[in-house]
C-alpha positions as a printed Julia matrix, in Angstrom:
220×3 Matrix{Float64}:
  -0.95   10.15   -4.03
  -4.13    9.05   -2.27
  -3.39    6.02   -0.08
  -5.8     3.08   -0.26
  -6.83    1.34    2.94
  -8.56   -2.02    3.14
 -11.05   -2.05    6.02
 -12.16   -5.54    7.05
 -14.95   -5.04    9.59
 -18.25   -6.94    9.75
 -19.94   -4.38   12.0
 -21.61   -2.3     9.28
 -22.11    0.76   11.47
 -18.51    0.82   12.69
 -17.23    0.15    9.18
 -19.23    3.07    7.8
 -18.07    5.38   10.6
 -14.4     4.55   10.12
 -14.73    4.77    6.34
 -16.28    8.24    6.44
 -13.71    9.48    8.96
 -10.69    8.25    6.97
 -12.08    9.49    3.66
 -12.57   12.91    5.26
  -8.84   12.82    6.05
  -7.88   12.07    2.45
  -7.7     8.28    2.31
  -9.52    5.97   -0.07
 -11.19    3.2     1.93
 -12.07   -0.16    0.4
 -14.56   -1.94    2.66
 -14.85   -5.69    3.12
 -17.23   -7.45    5.51
 -15.8   -10.97    5.54
 -12.5   -12.72    4.81
 -13.5   -13.78    1.3
 -14.32  -10.21    0.31
 -11.04   -9.0     1.81
  -9.05  -11.46   -0.3
 -10.95  -10.44   -3.43
 -10.25   -6.76   -2.77
  -6.56   -7.43   -2.21
  -6.26   -9.32   -5.49
  -8.22   -6.68   -7.42
  -6.82   -3.44   -5.97
  -3.46   -2.16   -4.86
  -3.74   -1.55   -1.09
  -1.32    0.56    1.0
  -2.49   -0.51    4.47
  -4.89   -3.07    5.95
  -7.22   -2.56    8.93
  -8.35   -6.01    9.99
 -10.98   -7.05   12.5
 -10.34  -10.52   13.91
 -13.8   -11.99   14.46
 -15.13  -11.93   10.88
 -17.02  -14.52    8.81
 -15.34  -17.4     6.94
 -11.82  -16.93    8.38
 -10.55  -15.04   11.4
  -8.21  -12.11   10.98
  -5.25  -13.94   12.51
  -5.38  -16.76    9.98
  -6.15  -14.41    7.1
  -3.08  -12.26    7.75
  -0.85  -15.28    8.36
  -1.97  -16.65    4.98
  -1.3   -13.33    3.24
   2.16  -13.08    4.8
   2.94  -16.63    3.7
   2.0   -15.63    0.15
   4.48  -12.76    0.33
   2.11   -9.86    1.02
   4.05   -7.28    3.07
   1.35   -4.57    3.2
   1.26   -2.98    6.69
  -1.57   -4.37    8.81
  -3.28   -3.07   11.93
  -5.64   -5.3    13.88
  -8.76   -3.59   15.25
 -10.42   -5.87   17.76
 -12.19   -6.28   21.06
  -9.8    -9.1    21.98
  -7.42   -7.71   24.57
  -5.54  -10.52   26.31
  -1.77  -10.65   26.05
  -2.16  -14.0    24.28
  -4.32  -12.37   21.6
  -1.86   -9.52   21.15
   1.01  -11.99   20.87
  -0.92  -14.07   18.35
  -1.61  -10.95   16.32
   2.04  -10.01   16.03
   3.0   -13.63   15.37
   0.52  -13.58   12.46
   2.41  -10.62   11.01
   0.56   -7.49   12.1
   2.4    -4.17   12.45
   0.14   -2.66   15.11
  -2.86   -3.52   17.29
  -5.66   -1.24   18.5
  -8.38   -2.33   20.9
 -12.08   -1.52   20.61
 -13.53    0.85   21.54
 -10.95    3.29   20.17
 -10.83    6.98   19.37
 -10.88    7.65   15.64
  -8.07   10.16   16.07
  -5.89    7.47   17.65
  -6.61    5.16   14.73
  -5.61    7.92   12.32
  -2.33    8.49   14.19
  -1.52    4.79   14.06
  -2.25    4.66   10.33
  -0.08    7.7     9.66
   2.72    6.22   11.77
   2.76    3.02    9.72
   2.67    4.84    6.39
   5.44    7.25    7.43
   7.57    4.33    8.58
   7.11    2.6     5.24
   7.11    5.49    2.81
   8.88    8.22    4.76
   7.51   11.63    5.63
   5.99   13.72    2.89
   8.96   16.07    3.08
  11.56   13.27    3.18
  13.78   12.31    0.28
  14.43    8.69   -0.63
  18.14    8.05   -1.09
  18.86    5.83   -4.1
  22.65    6.06   -3.88
  25.2     7.48   -6.35
  23.95   11.02   -5.72
  20.35   10.13   -6.63
  17.36   11.04   -4.46
  13.62   10.88   -5.05
  11.12   13.38   -3.68
   7.8    11.47   -3.38
   5.83   14.61   -2.64
   6.9    16.45   -5.78
   7.5    13.35   -7.95
  11.05   14.55   -8.58
  14.19   12.53   -9.21
  17.22   14.54   -8.13
  20.81   13.93   -9.21
  23.4    15.91   -7.27
  20.84   18.66   -6.44
  19.63   18.9   -10.08
  16.15   17.7   -11.06
  16.11   14.92  -13.64
  13.5    15.64  -16.37
  11.13   12.7   -15.92
   7.7    12.55  -17.51
   4.85   12.5   -14.99
   4.05    8.83  -15.66
   7.72    7.9   -15.3
   7.8     9.7   -11.96
   4.57    8.04  -10.77
   5.91    4.65  -11.82
   9.19    5.19   -9.97
   7.28    6.35   -6.89
   5.13    3.21   -6.97
   8.15    0.93   -7.3
   9.97    2.67   -4.44
   6.93    2.33   -2.18
   7.02   -1.44   -2.6
  10.65   -2.58   -2.48
  11.2    -6.25   -3.33
   7.47   -6.65   -4.03
   6.25   -7.88   -7.4
   3.9    -5.33   -8.93
   1.63   -6.75  -11.6
   0.66   -4.91  -14.75
  -2.89   -4.27  -13.48
  -1.6    -2.57  -10.33
   0.82   -0.43  -12.32
  -1.78    0.56  -14.92
  -4.34    1.37  -12.23
  -1.89    3.61  -10.34
   0.05    5.31  -13.14
  -2.68    5.79  -15.75
  -5.83    7.83  -15.14
  -9.18    6.05  -15.23
 -10.06    7.64  -18.59
  -6.76    6.67  -20.25
  -6.02    3.46  -22.11
  -2.97    1.76  -20.56
  -0.15    0.89  -22.93
   2.28   -1.97  -22.45
   4.64   -0.41  -24.96
   4.67    2.89  -23.1
   5.24    1.08  -19.81
   8.31   -0.68  -21.21
   9.62    2.67  -22.43
   9.13    4.25  -19.0
  10.93    1.34  -17.32
  13.83    1.7   -19.78
  14.11    5.43  -19.03
  14.05    4.91  -15.25
  16.68    2.15  -15.51
  18.93    4.53  -17.42
  19.04    6.77  -14.35
  18.92    4.39  -11.39
  20.61    1.33  -12.92
  19.34   -1.56  -15.0
  19.64   -4.09  -12.2
  17.46   -2.08   -9.79
  14.25   -3.01  -11.61
  13.64   -6.69  -12.24
  11.34   -7.84  -15.05
   9.07  -10.79  -14.26
   7.98  -11.96  -17.69
   4.27  -11.63  -18.46
   3.54  -10.49  -14.88
   5.17   -7.18  -13.96
   8.19   -5.56  -12.32
   9.99   -5.52   -8.99
  12.28   -2.85   -7.49
  15.26   -4.56   -5.86
């Protein structure tokens, strides 16, 4: 699955350079040039990791991230900034960031920091996610495994389970699910989604997936 990164950076040249570099390495980069755009992107698109400059128009990165965390957004965040005092670093982590990289930085170092955060959250590509009771999920192969035997999930069921596991205890709205599980040329179906949820619950337990009426689902 291609990970989506929000890049909040008002330096157009730096933004374009970072965007091209990360896209070359297989990421989808969603650019924003001020705090208002960043919020819009976050509400419109499912994001796996945020790269946030601090000195941006309308609202600084510290306050933006603190606001997002207060709203319950747990997406990993890395500050990219020229601010380098210990007070700034402390303020960044107090706001809820997961890492901090100072400008100027090597693009390769940025890539390593991104990969580190994603591996910490989602596990390595080769790693299996233990669901208990003999169940494991292989996110690379989209396979649910019960006592070494592969459970016959449909591809959309497997994608849906993978999405839920990537965001434990996070409410996933219908738009996010449809955007991730269905292809752009397919018409999403609420009825099909309910059927997929029912099938997954039959394997992992009914109580593991919470329904939030008229909004979406949460893996607990």
